[in-house]
Coordinates of C-alpha atoms and ligand atoms in Angstrom, one line a residue:
X22 CA 105.3 62.7 320.4
X23 CA 105.2 66.5 320.4
X24 CA 106.7 67.8 323.7
X25 CA 106.9 71.6 323.8
X26 CA 108.8 73.4 326.5
X27 CA 106.7 73.6 329.7
X28 CA 109.0 75.7 331.9
X29 CA 107.9 79.3 331.8
X30 CA 110.1 81.4 329.5
X31 CA 112.3 83.9 331.2
X32 CA 111.4 87.6 331.1
X33 CA 112.1 90.6 333.2
X34 CA 108.6 92.1 332.6
X35 CA 106.2 89.3 331.7
X36 CA 105.1 86.3 333.8
X37 CA 104.6 83.6 331.3
X38 CA 101.6 81.4 331.9
X39 CA 102.1 77.7 330.8
X40 CA 98.9 76.4 329.3
X41 CA 98.2 72.7 329.9
X42 CA 97.4 70.2 327.2
X43 CA 93.7 69.2 327.4
X44 CA 92.8 65.9 325.8
X45 CA 90.3 66.7 323.0
X46 CA 87.2 64.6 322.3
X47 CA 88.6 63.5 319.0
X48 CA 91.3 61.5 320.9
X49 CA 88.5 59.5 322.5
X50 CA 86.7 58.6 319.3
X51 CA 84.4 61.7 318.8
X52 CA 83.8 62.5 315.1
X53 CA 83.3 66.3 314.8
X54 CA 83.3 68.5 311.8
X55 CA 84.5 71.9 312.9
X56 CA 83.6 75.0 310.9
X57 CA 87.1 76.6 310.9
X58 CA 90.4 75.3 312.2
X59 CA 93.2 77.9 312.6
X60 CA 96.8 76.6 312.8
X61 CA 98.9 78.9 315.0
X62 CA 97.9 81.1 317.9
X63 CA 100.2 84.0 317.1
X64 CA 98.8 87.5 316.8
X65 CA 97.3 86.8 313.4
X66 CA 95.6 83.4 314.3
X67 CA 94.2 85.0 317.4
X68 CA 92.7 88.1 315.7
X69 CA 91.3 85.8 313.0
X70 CA 89.6 83.7 315.6
X71 CA 88.2 86.8 317.3
X72 CA 87.0 88.3 314.0
X73 CA 85.1 85.0 313.3
X74 CA 83.7 85.0 316.9
X75 CA 82.3 88.5 316.5
X76 CA 80.3 87.2 313.6
X77 CA 79.1 84.1 315.3
X78 CA 81.5 81.5 313.9
X79 CA 83.3 79.3 316.4
X80 CA 86.8 78.1 315.6
X81 CA 89.4 75.6 316.9
X82 CA 92.8 77.2 317.3
X83 CA 95.7 74.8 317.5
X84 CA 99.0 76.0 318.9
X85 CA 102.2 74.0 319.0
X86 CA 103.7 75.8 322.1
X87 CA 102.4 75.9 325.7
X88 CA 102.9 79.6 326.1
X89 CA 102.9 82.9 324.2
X90 CA 105.8 84.2 322.0
X91 CA 109.4 84.2 323.2
X92 CA 110.8 87.8 323.3
X93 CA 109.2 91.1 322.4
X94 CA 109.4 90.7 318.6
X95 CA 106.7 93.0 317.2
X96 CA 106.7 96.0 319.5
X97 CA 105.0 98.8 317.4
X98 CA 101.3 98.6 316.7
X99 CA 100.1 101.0 314.1
X100 CA 96.9 103.0 314.4
X101 CA 95.2 100.7 312.0
X102 CA 96.2 97.6 314.0
X103 CA 94.7 99.2 317.2
X104 CA 91.5 99.9 315.3
X105 CA 91.3 96.3 314.1
X106 CA 91.9 95.1 317.7
X107 CA 89.2 97.5 318.9
X108 CA 86.8 96.1 316.2
X109 CA 87.3 92.5 317.6
X110 CA 86.6 93.7 321.2
X111 CA 90.0 93.4 322.7
X112 CA 91.4 96.9 322.9
X113 CA 91.2 97.9 326.5
X114 CA 94.4 96.3 327.9
X115 CA 96.3 97.6 324.8
X116 CA 95.3 101.1 325.7
X117 CA 96.0 100.6 329.4
X118 CA 99.6 99.5 329.0
X119 CA 100.7 100.6 325.5
X120 CA 103.1 103.5 325.0
X121 CA 101.7 105.9 322.3
X122 CA 104.1 107.9 320.1
X123 CA 104.3 109.8 316.9
X124 CA 107.7 111.2 316.3
X125 CA 111.3 110.1 315.6
X126 CA 114.7 111.5 315.1
X127 CA 117.6 110.5 313.0
X128 CA 121.3 111.2 313.7
X129 CA 124.4 111.1 311.4
X130 CA 127.9 111.7 312.7
X131 CA 126.6 113.1 316.0
X132 CA 124.2 115.6 314.4
X133 CA 120.4 115.4 314.4
X134 CA 119.7 115.4 310.6
X135 CA 116.0 114.6 310.5
X136 CA 113.0 114.8 312.7
X137 CA 109.7 113.3 311.6
X138 CA 106.3 113.7 313.1
X139 CA 103.9 111.1 311.8
X140 CA 100.5 112.5 310.9
X141 CA 98.2 112.5 313.9
X142 CA 94.7 113.9 313.7
X143 CA 92.8 114.8 316.9
X144 CA 89.9 112.8 315.3
X145 CA 91.9 109.6 315.6
X146 CA 91.5 107.7 318.9
X147 CA 94.8 105.9 318.4
X148 CA 98.3 107.4 317.9
X149 CA 100.4 106.5 314.8
X150 CA 102.4 104.0 317.0
X151 CA 101.6 102.2 320.2
X152 CA 104.5 100.2 321.7
X153 CA 103.5 96.9 323.2
X154 CA 105.7 93.8 323.3
X155 CA 104.5 90.7 321.4
X156 CA 104.1 88.6 324.5
X157 CA 101.6 91.1 325.8
X158 CA 99.9 91.4 322.5
X159 CA 99.4 87.7 322.4
X160 CA 98.4 87.4 326.1
X161 CA 95.7 90.1 325.7
X162 CA 94.4 88.4 322.6
X163 CA 94.4 84.9 324.4
X164 CA 92.4 86.5 327.2
X165 CA 89.9 87.9 324.8
X166 CA 89.6 84.6 322.9
X167 CA 89.0 82.7 326.2
X168 CA 86.4 85.3 327.3
X169 CA 84.6 85.0 323.9
X170 CA 83.6 81.4 324.6
X171 CA 83.8 80.9 320.8
X172 CA 87.4 79.8 320.5
X173 CA 88.5 76.3 321.3
X174 CA 92.2 77.0 322.0
X175 CA 94.2 73.8 322.0
X176 CA 97.8 74.4 323.4
X177 CA 100.7 71.9 322.9
X178 CA 99.2 70.8 319.6
X179 CA 101.4 70.8 316.5
X180 CA 100.0 70.4 313.0
X181 CA 102.3 68.0 311.2
X182 CA 100.3 67.3 308.0
X183 CA 97.0 67.9 306.2
X184 CA 94.8 66.5 303.4
X185 CA 91.9 68.3 301.7
X186 CA 89.0 67.1 299.6
X187 CA 85.9 68.7 298.2
X188 CA 84.1 69.1 301.6
X189 CA 86.9 69.8 304.1
X190 CA 90.4 69.5 305.4
X191 CA 91.8 66.9 307.8
X192 CA 94.7 68.1 310.0
X193 CA 97.1 65.6 311.4
X194 CA 98.0 66.9 314.9
X195 CA 100.7 65.8 317.3
X196 CA 100.4 66.3 321.1
X197 CA 102.0 65.2 324.3
X198 CA 99.5 62.3 324.4
X199 CA 99.9 61.2 320.8
X200 CA 98.5 62.0 317.4
X201 CA 94.9 62.6 316.3
X202 CA 93.0 63.9 313.2
X203 CA 90.8 67.0 313.2
X204 CA 88.3 67.7 310.5
X205 CA 87.3 71.2 309.6
X206 CA 85.4 72.7 306.6
X207 CA 88.1 75.3 306.2
X208 CA 91.6 75.9 307.6
X209 CA 93.5 79.2 308.2
X210 CA 97.3 78.7 308.1
X211 CA 98.6 81.3 310.6
X212 CA 101.5 79.2 311.6
X213 CA 104.2 81.8 311.0
X214 CA 107.2 82.2 308.7
X215 CA 108.2 78.6 308.7
X216 CA 104.6 77.5 308.1
X217 CA 104.2 73.7 308.2
X218 CA 100.9 74.1 306.2
X219 CA 102.7 76.0 303.5
X220 CA 105.4 73.3 303.3
X221 CA 102.9 70.5 303.3
X222 CA 101.0 72.1 300.3
X223 CA 104.3 72.6 298.5
X224 CA 103.8 76.4 298.1
X225 CA 106.7 78.8 297.6
X226 CA 107.2 82.4 298.3
X227 CA 108.2 84.9 295.6
X228 CA 110.3 88.0 296.3
X229 CA 113.8 88.5 297.7
X230 CA 116.0 88.1 300.8
X231 CA 118.3 91.0 301.7
X232 CA 121.9 90.5 302.9
X233 CA 122.9 91.5 306.4
X234 CA 122.1 90.3 309.9
X235 CA 120.6 92.5 312.6
X236 CA 120.7 92.1 316.3
X237 CA 117.8 93.0 318.6
X238 CA 118.7 93.3 322.3
X239 CA 116.0 94.2 324.8
X240 CA 117.4 95.7 328.0
X241 CA 115.9 97.0 331.2
X242 CA 117.4 100.4 331.9
X243 CA 116.3 103.6 333.6
X244 CA 116.6 106.0 330.7
X245 CA 115.0 109.5 330.8
X246 CA 114.1 109.5 327.1
X247 CA 110.7 110.1 325.6
X248 CA 108.8 107.4 323.6
X249 CA 110.0 108.1 320.0
X250 CA 112.0 106.3 317.4
X251 CA 115.7 107.0 317.5
X252 CA 117.9 106.1 314.5
X253 CA 121.7 106.6 314.3
X254 CA 123.4 106.2 311.0
X255 CA 127.0 105.2 310.8
X256 CA 128.0 105.5 314.5
X257 CA 131.7 105.6 315.3
X258 CA 131.5 102.2 317.0
X259 CA 129.7 100.5 314.1
X260 CA 130.9 102.2 310.9
X261 CA 128.7 102.0 307.9
X262 CA 125.8 100.4 309.9
X263 CA 122.9 101.9 311.9
X264 CA 121.2 101.6 315.2
X265 CA 117.6 101.9 316.2
X266 CA 116.4 102.6 319.8
X267 CA 112.8 102.2 320.9
X268 CA 111.1 102.4 324.3
X269 CA 108.9 99.5 325.4
X270 CA 106.5 99.3 328.3
X271 CA 107.9 98.1 331.7
X272 CA 111.2 100.1 331.6
X273 CA 112.4 98.0 328.6
X274 CA 114.4 99.5 325.7
X275 CA 115.0 97.9 322.3
X276 CA 118.4 98.3 320.8
X277 CA 118.6 97.1 317.1
X278 CA 121.7 97.2 315.0
X279 CA 123.2 95.7 311.8
X280 CA 126.2 93.5 312.2
X281 CA 129.4 94.0 310.3
X282 CA 129.2 91.8 307.2
X283 CA 132.0 89.5 308.3
X284 CA 130.5 88.7 311.7
X285 CA 128.3 85.6 312.3
X286 CA 125.0 85.8 314.4
X287 CA 126.5 83.4 316.9
X288 CA 129.6 85.6 317.5
X289 CA 127.3 88.7 317.8
X290 CA 125.2 87.0 320.5
X291 CA 128.3 86.0 322.7
X292 CA 127.5 87.7 326.0
X293 CA 130.7 89.8 326.1
X294 CA 130.4 91.0 322.6
X295 CA 126.7 91.9 323.1
X296 CA 127.4 93.6 326.4
X297 CA 130.2 95.7 324.8
X298 CA 127.9 96.9 322.0
X299 CA 125.0 97.7 324.3
X300 CA 127.5 99.8 326.4
X301 CA 128.6 101.6 323.3
X302 CA 125.0 102.4 322.3
X303 CA 124.3 103.8 325.8
X304 CA 127.5 105.8 325.6
X305 CA 126.4 107.1 322.2
X306 CA 123.0 108.3 323.5
X307 CA 124.7 109.9 326.5
X308 CA 123.1 107.6 329.1
X309 CA 125.8 105.1 330.3
X310 CA 123.5 103.6 332.9
X311 CA 123.3 100.1 334.5
X312 CA 121.2 97.7 332.5
X313 CA 120.0 94.1 332.5
X314 CA 119.5 92.0 329.3
X315 CA 116.0 90.6 328.8
X316 CA 116.2 89.0 325.4
X317 CA 118.4 89.1 322.3
X318 CA 118.0 87.6 318.8
X319 CA 119.2 88.0 315.3
X320 CA 117.0 88.7 312.3
X321 CA 117.3 89.2 308.5
X322 CA 115.2 91.3 306.1
X323 CA 113.0 89.7 303.4
X324 CA 110.2 90.9 301.1
X325 CA 108.5 87.7 300.3
X326 CA 104.9 86.7 299.6
X327 CA 102.9 83.8 298.3
X328 CA 101.3 84.7 295.0
X329 CA 97.9 83.4 296.2
X330 CA 96.6 83.2 299.8
X331 CA 94.0 80.6 299.0
X332 CA 94.8 77.0 298.3
X333 CA 91.4 75.3 298.0
X334 CA 89.9 75.2 301.5
X335 CA 93.1 76.5 303.1
X336 CA 93.7 80.3 303.5
X337 CA 97.1 81.8 304.4
X338 CA 97.5 84.8 306.7
X339 CA 100.3 86.7 308.5
X340 CA 103.9 85.5 308.3
X341 CA 102.7 82.1 306.8
X342 CA 101.6 84.2 303.8
X343 CA 104.3 86.8 303.6
X344 CA 107.6 87.8 305.3
X345 CA 108.2 91.5 305.4
X346 CA 111.1 93.6 306.7
X347 CA 110.6 95.0 310.2
X348 CA 111.8 98.5 309.0
X349 CA 108.5 100.4 309.0
X350 CA 107.0 97.8 311.5
X351 CA 105.3 95.7 308.9
X352 CA 105.1 92.1 309.9
X353 CA 102.4 91.9 312.6
X354 CA 100.7 95.1 311.4
X355 CA 100.2 93.6 307.9
X356 CA 99.0 90.4 309.5
X357 CA 96.3 92.1 311.5
X358 CA 94.9 93.5 308.3
X359 CA 94.9 90.0 306.8
X360 CA 93.0 88.8 309.8
X361 CA 90.4 91.5 309.6
X362 CA 89.9 90.9 305.9
X363 CA 89.8 87.2 306.2
X364 CA 87.7 86.9 309.3
X365 CA 84.5 88.4 308.0
X366 CA 84.7 86.7 304.6
X367 CA 85.2 83.3 306.1
X368 CA 82.3 84.0 308.5
X369 CA 80.0 85.0 305.7
X370 CA 80.9 81.9 303.6
X371 CA 80.7 79.6 306.5
X372 CA 77.3 80.9 307.5
X373 CA 76.1 80.3 303.9
X374 CA 75.5 84.0 303.3
X375 CA 78.2 84.6 300.7
X376 CA 79.6 82.4 297.9
X377 CA 83.0 80.7 297.9
X378 CA 84.2 83.4 295.5
X379 CA 84.3 85.9 298.3
X380 CA 87.3 84.0 299.6
X381 CA 89.2 84.7 296.4
X382 CA 88.7 88.4 297.0
X383 CA 90.6 88.0 300.3
X384 CA 93.6 86.8 298.3
X385 CA 93.2 89.4 295.6
X386 CA 93.0 92.3 298.1
X387 CA 95.7 91.1 300.5
X388 CA 98.2 89.9 298.0
X389 CA 98.0 93.3 296.3
X390 CA 98.6 94.9 299.8
X391 CA 101.6 92.6 300.4
X392 CA 103.1 93.5 297.1
X393 CA 102.7 97.2 297.8
X394 CA 104.3 96.7 301.2
X395 CA 107.2 94.6 299.7
X396 CA 107.9 97.4 297.3
X397 CA 107.8 100.0 300.0
X398 CA 109.6 97.9 302.6
X399 CA 112.3 97.1 300.0
X400 CA 113.0 100.8 299.6
X401 CA 113.2 101.3 303.4
X402 CA 115.5 98.2 303.7
X403 CA 117.8 99.4 300.9
X404 CA 118.2 102.7 302.7
X405 CA 118.6 101.3 306.2
X406 CA 120.8 98.5 305.1
X407 CA 122.3 99.0 301.6
X408 CA 122.5 95.6 299.9
X409 CA 125.3 96.6 297.5
X410 CA 128.2 99.0 297.2
X411 CA 126.1 101.2 294.8
X412 CA 123.2 101.5 297.2
X413 CA 125.7 102.2 300.0
X414 CA 127.3 105.0 298.0
X415 CA 123.9 106.6 297.3
X416 CA 122.8 106.3 300.9
X417 CA 126.0 107.8 302.2
X418 CA 125.9 110.6 299.7
X419 CA 122.3 111.4 300.9
X420 CA 123.4 111.4 304.5
X421 CA 126.4 113.7 303.8
X422 CA 124.1 116.1 302.0
X423 CA 121.5 116.3 304.8
X424 CA 124.3 117.7 307.1
X425 CA 124.1 120.9 305.1
X426 CA 121.0 120.8 302.9
X427 CA 117.3 120.7 303.7
X428 CA 116.0 119.2 300.4
X429 CA 117.3 115.6 300.7
X430 CA 115.9 115.3 304.3
X431 CA 112.6 113.7 303.2
X432 CA 114.6 110.8 301.8
X433 CA 115.2 109.8 305.4
X434 CA 111.4 109.2 305.9
X435 CA 111.1 105.7 307.3
X436 CA 107.8 104.8 305.6
X437 CA 105.8 103.3 308.4
X438 CA 103.4 100.5 307.6
X439 CA 100.0 102.0 306.6
X440 CA 96.7 100.5 305.7
X441 CA 96.0 99.4 302.2
X442 CA 93.0 101.0 300.4
X443 CA 91.1 98.4 298.4
X444 CA 90.4 100.9 295.7
X445 CA 90.1 98.3 292.9
X446 CA 88.2 95.7 294.8
X447 CA 85.3 94.1 292.9
X448 CA 83.3 94.4 296.2
X449 CA 83.1 98.2 295.9
X450 CA 80.1 100.1 294.5
X451 CA 81.3 103.3 292.8
X452 CA 80.5 106.4 294.9
X453 CA 77.6 108.6 293.7
X454 CA 76.6 112.1 294.8
X455 CA 79.1 112.7 297.6
X456 CA 81.8 115.3 297.8
X457 CA 84.7 114.3 295.5
X458 CA 87.2 114.8 298.3
X459 CA 85.1 112.6 300.8
X460 CA 86.3 109.1 301.9
X461 CA 86.0 106.6 299.0
X462 CA 85.0 103.0 298.8
X463 CA 88.0 100.8 299.6
X464 CA 89.5 103.1 302.3
X465 CA 89.4 102.2 306.0
X466 CA 86.4 103.9 307.8
X467 CA 87.8 107.2 309.1
X468 CA 87.4 107.7 312.8
X469 CA 86.1 111.0 314.3
X470 CA 86.1 112.5 317.7
X471 CA 82.6 112.8 319.2
X472 CA 83.6 113.9 322.7
X473 CA 86.6 114.1 325.0
X474 CA 87.1 110.3 325.0
X475 CA 84.4 109.2 322.6
X476 CA 85.1 108.3 319.0
X477 CA 83.0 107.2 316.1
X478 CA 84.7 103.8 315.4
X479 CA 83.9 102.7 318.9
X480 CA 80.2 102.9 318.0
X481 CA 80.3 100.6 315.0
X482 CA 78.6 97.2 315.7
X483 CA 79.9 94.0 314.2
X484 CA 78.8 93.2 310.6
X485 CA 77.9 95.6 307.7
X486 CA 77.2 99.1 308.9
X487 CA 75.4 101.9 307.1
X488 CA 76.8 105.1 308.4
X489 CA 74.4 108.0 307.6
X490 CA 74.5 111.7 308.3
X491 CA 71.2 113.5 309.0
X492 CA 70.7 117.0 310.2
X493 CA 66.9 117.1 310.4
X494 CA 64.1 114.7 311.4
X495 CA 62.7 114.3 307.9
X496 CA 66.0 113.2 306.3
X497 CA 66.7 110.9 309.2
X498 CA 63.2 109.3 308.9
X499 CA 63.7 108.7 305.2
X500 CA 67.1 107.2 305.6
X501 CA 65.9 105.0 308.5
X502 CA 63.0 103.7 306.4
X503 CA 65.3 102.9 303.4
X504 CA 67.8 101.1 305.7
X505 CA 65.0 99.1 307.3
X506 CA 63.7 98.0 303.9
X507 CA 67.1 97.1 302.4
X508 CA 67.7 93.5 301.7
X509 CA 71.0 92.6 303.5
X510 CA 70.9 89.1 302.1
X511 CA 71.0 87.5 305.5
X512 CA 74.2 89.3 306.5
X513 CA 74.5 91.1 309.9
X514 CA 73.6 94.7 309.0
X515 CA 72.8 97.7 311.1
X516 CA 72.7 101.5 310.7
X517 CA 74.4 104.1 312.7
X518 CA 73.1 107.6 312.2
X519 CA 75.4 110.6 312.9
X520 CA 73.1 113.4 314.1
X521 CA 73.2 116.8 315.8
X522 CA 72.3 116.9 319.6
X523 CA 68.6 117.6 318.9
X524 CA 68.1 114.2 317.2
X525 CA 69.8 112.0 319.8
X526 CA 68.3 108.5 320.2
X527 CA 68.9 104.8 319.9
X528 CA 71.2 103.8 317.0
X529 CA 72.4 107.3 316.7
X530 CA 75.6 109.0 317.6
X531 CA 75.7 112.7 318.5
X532 CA 78.2 114.7 316.5
X533 CA 78.1 117.6 318.9
X534 CA 81.4 119.0 317.7
X535 CA 80.5 118.6 314.0
X536 CA 83.9 116.8 313.6
X537 CA 82.5 113.6 312.0
X538 CA 80.6 115.6 309.5
X539 CA 83.7 117.6 308.7
X540 CA 85.9 114.6 308.4
X541 CA 83.5 112.9 306.0
X542 CA 82.8 116.1 304.2
X543 CA 79.2 115.0 304.6
X544 CA 76.0 116.8 303.7
X545 CA 72.7 115.8 305.4
X546 CA 71.6 112.6 303.6
X547 CA 75.0 111.3 302.7
X548 CA 75.6 107.6 303.6
X549 CA 78.6 105.2 303.6
X550 CA 78.4 101.5 303.7
X551 CA 81.2 99.8 305.8
X552 CA 82.2 96.2 305.5
X553 CA 82.6 94.2 308.7
X554 CA 86.4 94.8 308.5
X555 CA 85.7 98.5 308.6
X556 CA 86.6 99.3 305.1
X557 CA 84.2 101.4 303.1
X558 CA 82.5 99.7 300.1
X559 CA 79.8 102.2 298.9
X560 CA 78.9 105.9 299.3
X561 CA 75.8 107.8 298.1
X562 CA 73.5 110.8 298.8
X563 CA 70.1 109.6 300.1
X564 CA 70.4 106.0 298.9
X565 CA 67.1 104.1 298.5
X566 CA 66.6 100.6 299.8
X567 CA 67.4 98.9 296.5
X568 CA 70.8 100.7 296.3
X569 CA 71.7 99.7 299.8
X570 CA 70.7 96.1 299.3
X571 CA 72.6 96.0 296.0
X572 CA 75.8 97.3 297.6
X573 CA 75.6 94.8 300.5
X574 CA 75.1 92.0 297.9
X575 CA 78.0 93.2 295.9
X576 CA 80.3 93.4 299.0
X577 CA 79.3 89.9 299.8
X578 CA 80.5 88.8 296.4
X579 CA 77.0 87.7 295.3
X580 CA 77.7 88.8 291.7
X581 CA 81.1 87.1 291.5
X582 CA 81.5 83.9 289.5
X583 CA 83.7 81.3 291.3
X584 CA 87.4 82.1 290.8
X585 CA 86.7 85.7 289.7
X586 CA 88.2 87.9 292.3
X587 CA 89.0 90.8 290.1
X588 CA 92.1 89.5 288.2
X589 CA 95.8 89.3 289.1
X590 CA 96.6 91.5 292.0
X591 CA 98.6 94.6 291.2
X592 CA 102.4 94.5 291.2
X593 CA 102.7 90.8 290.3
X594 CA 106.3 89.5 290.7
X595 CA 108.5 89.5 287.7
X596 CA 110.0 86.2 286.5
X597 CA 113.3 87.0 288.2
X598 CA 111.6 87.5 291.5
X599 CA 109.6 84.2 291.5
X600 CA 112.2 82.1 293.1
X601 CA 113.7 82.4 296.6
X602 CA 112.2 81.2 299.7
X603 CA 113.6 83.0 302.7
X604 CA 114.5 81.8 306.1
X605 CA 113.9 84.1 309.1
Ligands
FAD951 C1 113.1 89.9 316.0 C2 111.8 90.3 315.4 C3 111.3 91.6 315.5 C4 110.1 92.0 314.9 N1 109.7 93.2 315.1 C5 108.5 93.6 314.5 C6 107.9 94.9 314.7 O1 108.5 95.8 315.4 N2 106.7 95.2 314.1 C7 106.0 94.2 313.4 O2 104.9 94.5 312.9 N3 106.5 93.0 313.3 C8 107.7 92.7 313.8 N4 108.2 91.4 313.7 C9 107.4 90.4 312.9 C10 106.3 89.9 313.8 O3 106.8 89.3 314.9 C11 105.6 88.8 312.9 O4 105.2 89.4 311.7 C12 104.3 88.3 313.6 O5 104.6 87.6 314.8 C13 103.5 87.5 312.7 O6 102.4 86.9 313.4 P1 101.8 85.5 312.9 O7 100.7 85.3 313.9 O8 101.6 85.5 311.5 O9 103.0 84.5 313.1 P2 103.8 84.1 314.5 O10 103.8 85.2 315.4 O11 105.0 83.5 314.0 O12 102.8 83.0 315.1 C14 102.7 81.7 314.5 C15 102.2 80.8 315.6 O13 102.0 79.5 315.1 C16 102.6 78.5 315.9 N5 103.0 77.4 315.1 C17 104.0 77.3 314.2 N6 104.0 76.1 313.6 C18 102.9 75.4 314.1 C19 102.4 74.2 313.8 N7 103.0 73.3 312.9 N8 101.3 73.7 314.5 C20 100.7 74.6 315.4 N9 101.2 75.8 315.7 C21 102.3 76.2 315.0 C22 103.8 79.2 316.6 O14 104.1 78.6 317.8 C23 103.2 80.6 316.8 O15 102.6 80.7 318.0 C24 109.4 91.0 314.2 C25 109.8 89.7 314.1 C26 111.1 89.3 314.7 C27 111.5 87.9 314.6

């Protein structure tokens, strides 16, 4: 019988809530066919459940543990992740407690050799990074899931097996009161890097594991340093390796360093060894203050992905689908994009609005994204933690040069996780009649400042949104007429009109500063169609009702034959890469 830990985990800054096991109706003989079952209530399972709920689809979310994640793990949310969390209605606590930041400094042999400001536009509500510990991320999402009334969150319930047939999937679940079977039409595997679902289906990652072990130690300390990323290459106390320092909410600081190659993780986590190294880091940054350890762990770097995120009625998301290096804060941030992409497609298929083939486009779009991230994350990893003597020589030569030269400094850019543009998606309608430099189909919907604390993305309702710009009443009336007549094929569809102050009214947002118009390079009459995951999928000047309806139909995959998701995603693995399965 599955018996997860029921004593609250220890933490200096988070009061863990232990969730009881509640006996489900299936254990007393009820026969229920659920729409969607999600395995794993980590960040990705939770956002997927919220994305489904926003579009009216309930889900059962089974979670093996009785409480949220142990330790801070993913601490940096990117702007895109914050936008996705906003789109599923859970953003407020993240804004209230997160630490926004946008710059970082790198040091080599005691000299500051690189300073990077991540691009931040005054039109973006969220900063490039917002630091929030993973326990808090999960707690806020659990609160939102409970508040939605659409997510049946079953704690202390481990998936141990599954079978699928033509009409659904049966999960075998183990609980403190014994086993039961749960039937769902579709299953999302969001059960993390060691996914049971992936193992049960016999699926293997492709990609590579990198050598080297890294320690993360979270300490509480009173440090008068700003919220920024600090990176120290080759410090005296840890020659050849590097150290990262990040500030977290609650007076917590993350110290992250690579171990010498001949040292085991167990030896590195010995209290005296760890304490000595934390002391050396604090000395190095000139702040030898008192501190308390909150949590420590060891991790490795991998660039691994499944080649297909769909296995019949089972869809993979987050770490169950890919394992990415944390350099560049990729794991959870990539998983949120999976969840946003999958949530609406699953909802549309489940509601009978879109064909099954739409689910193949999830795999097509997100595997391509993961491969792009593996390539980029691999470059960051090779620089941060050279895997061979050759890479180390090149890295050290670059570092030596930046002491005296400007030109190699951009090589120290740490390539933060960024959103993937689905430029080659079969769901896109080619743009027509808009400025060539305007946002294109495939890109995330750009935000724009409407007022002091008022931004465009906050006004987008759930579902497909036609975002239209009109400067005069006649243009607005014509666009409104065409949108009202458009055939949305049963999908949730609404229009948001961006207008000057004189045209204010219901369904309209006032672009008093003209910033939305400028950011979209829009003329009066220009319109963009946004998918429910807030990626653009069409753009035109004065589209008629037929054009709008055709674009919604295309984005729903109505023209796709089963199994035709647009071909093999870009950057497919080479033969040599199709092998290793990594361990975290
Ligand atoms: C030390 C460390 C530092 C990291 N730092 C960062 C960072 O700074 N930025 C970043 O973006 N990412 C970071 N990551 C990665 C990030 O933590 C993961 O990418 C993220 O947690 C993935 O979310 P997920 O929901 O896919 O999986 P998980 O968070 O692993 O969640 C999976 C959930 O499924 C549950 N589960 C597992 N098996 C079963 C089962 N059989 N039945 C039912 N439930 C099950 C688990 O209990 C868990 O709750 C870090 C990871 C580590 C380990």
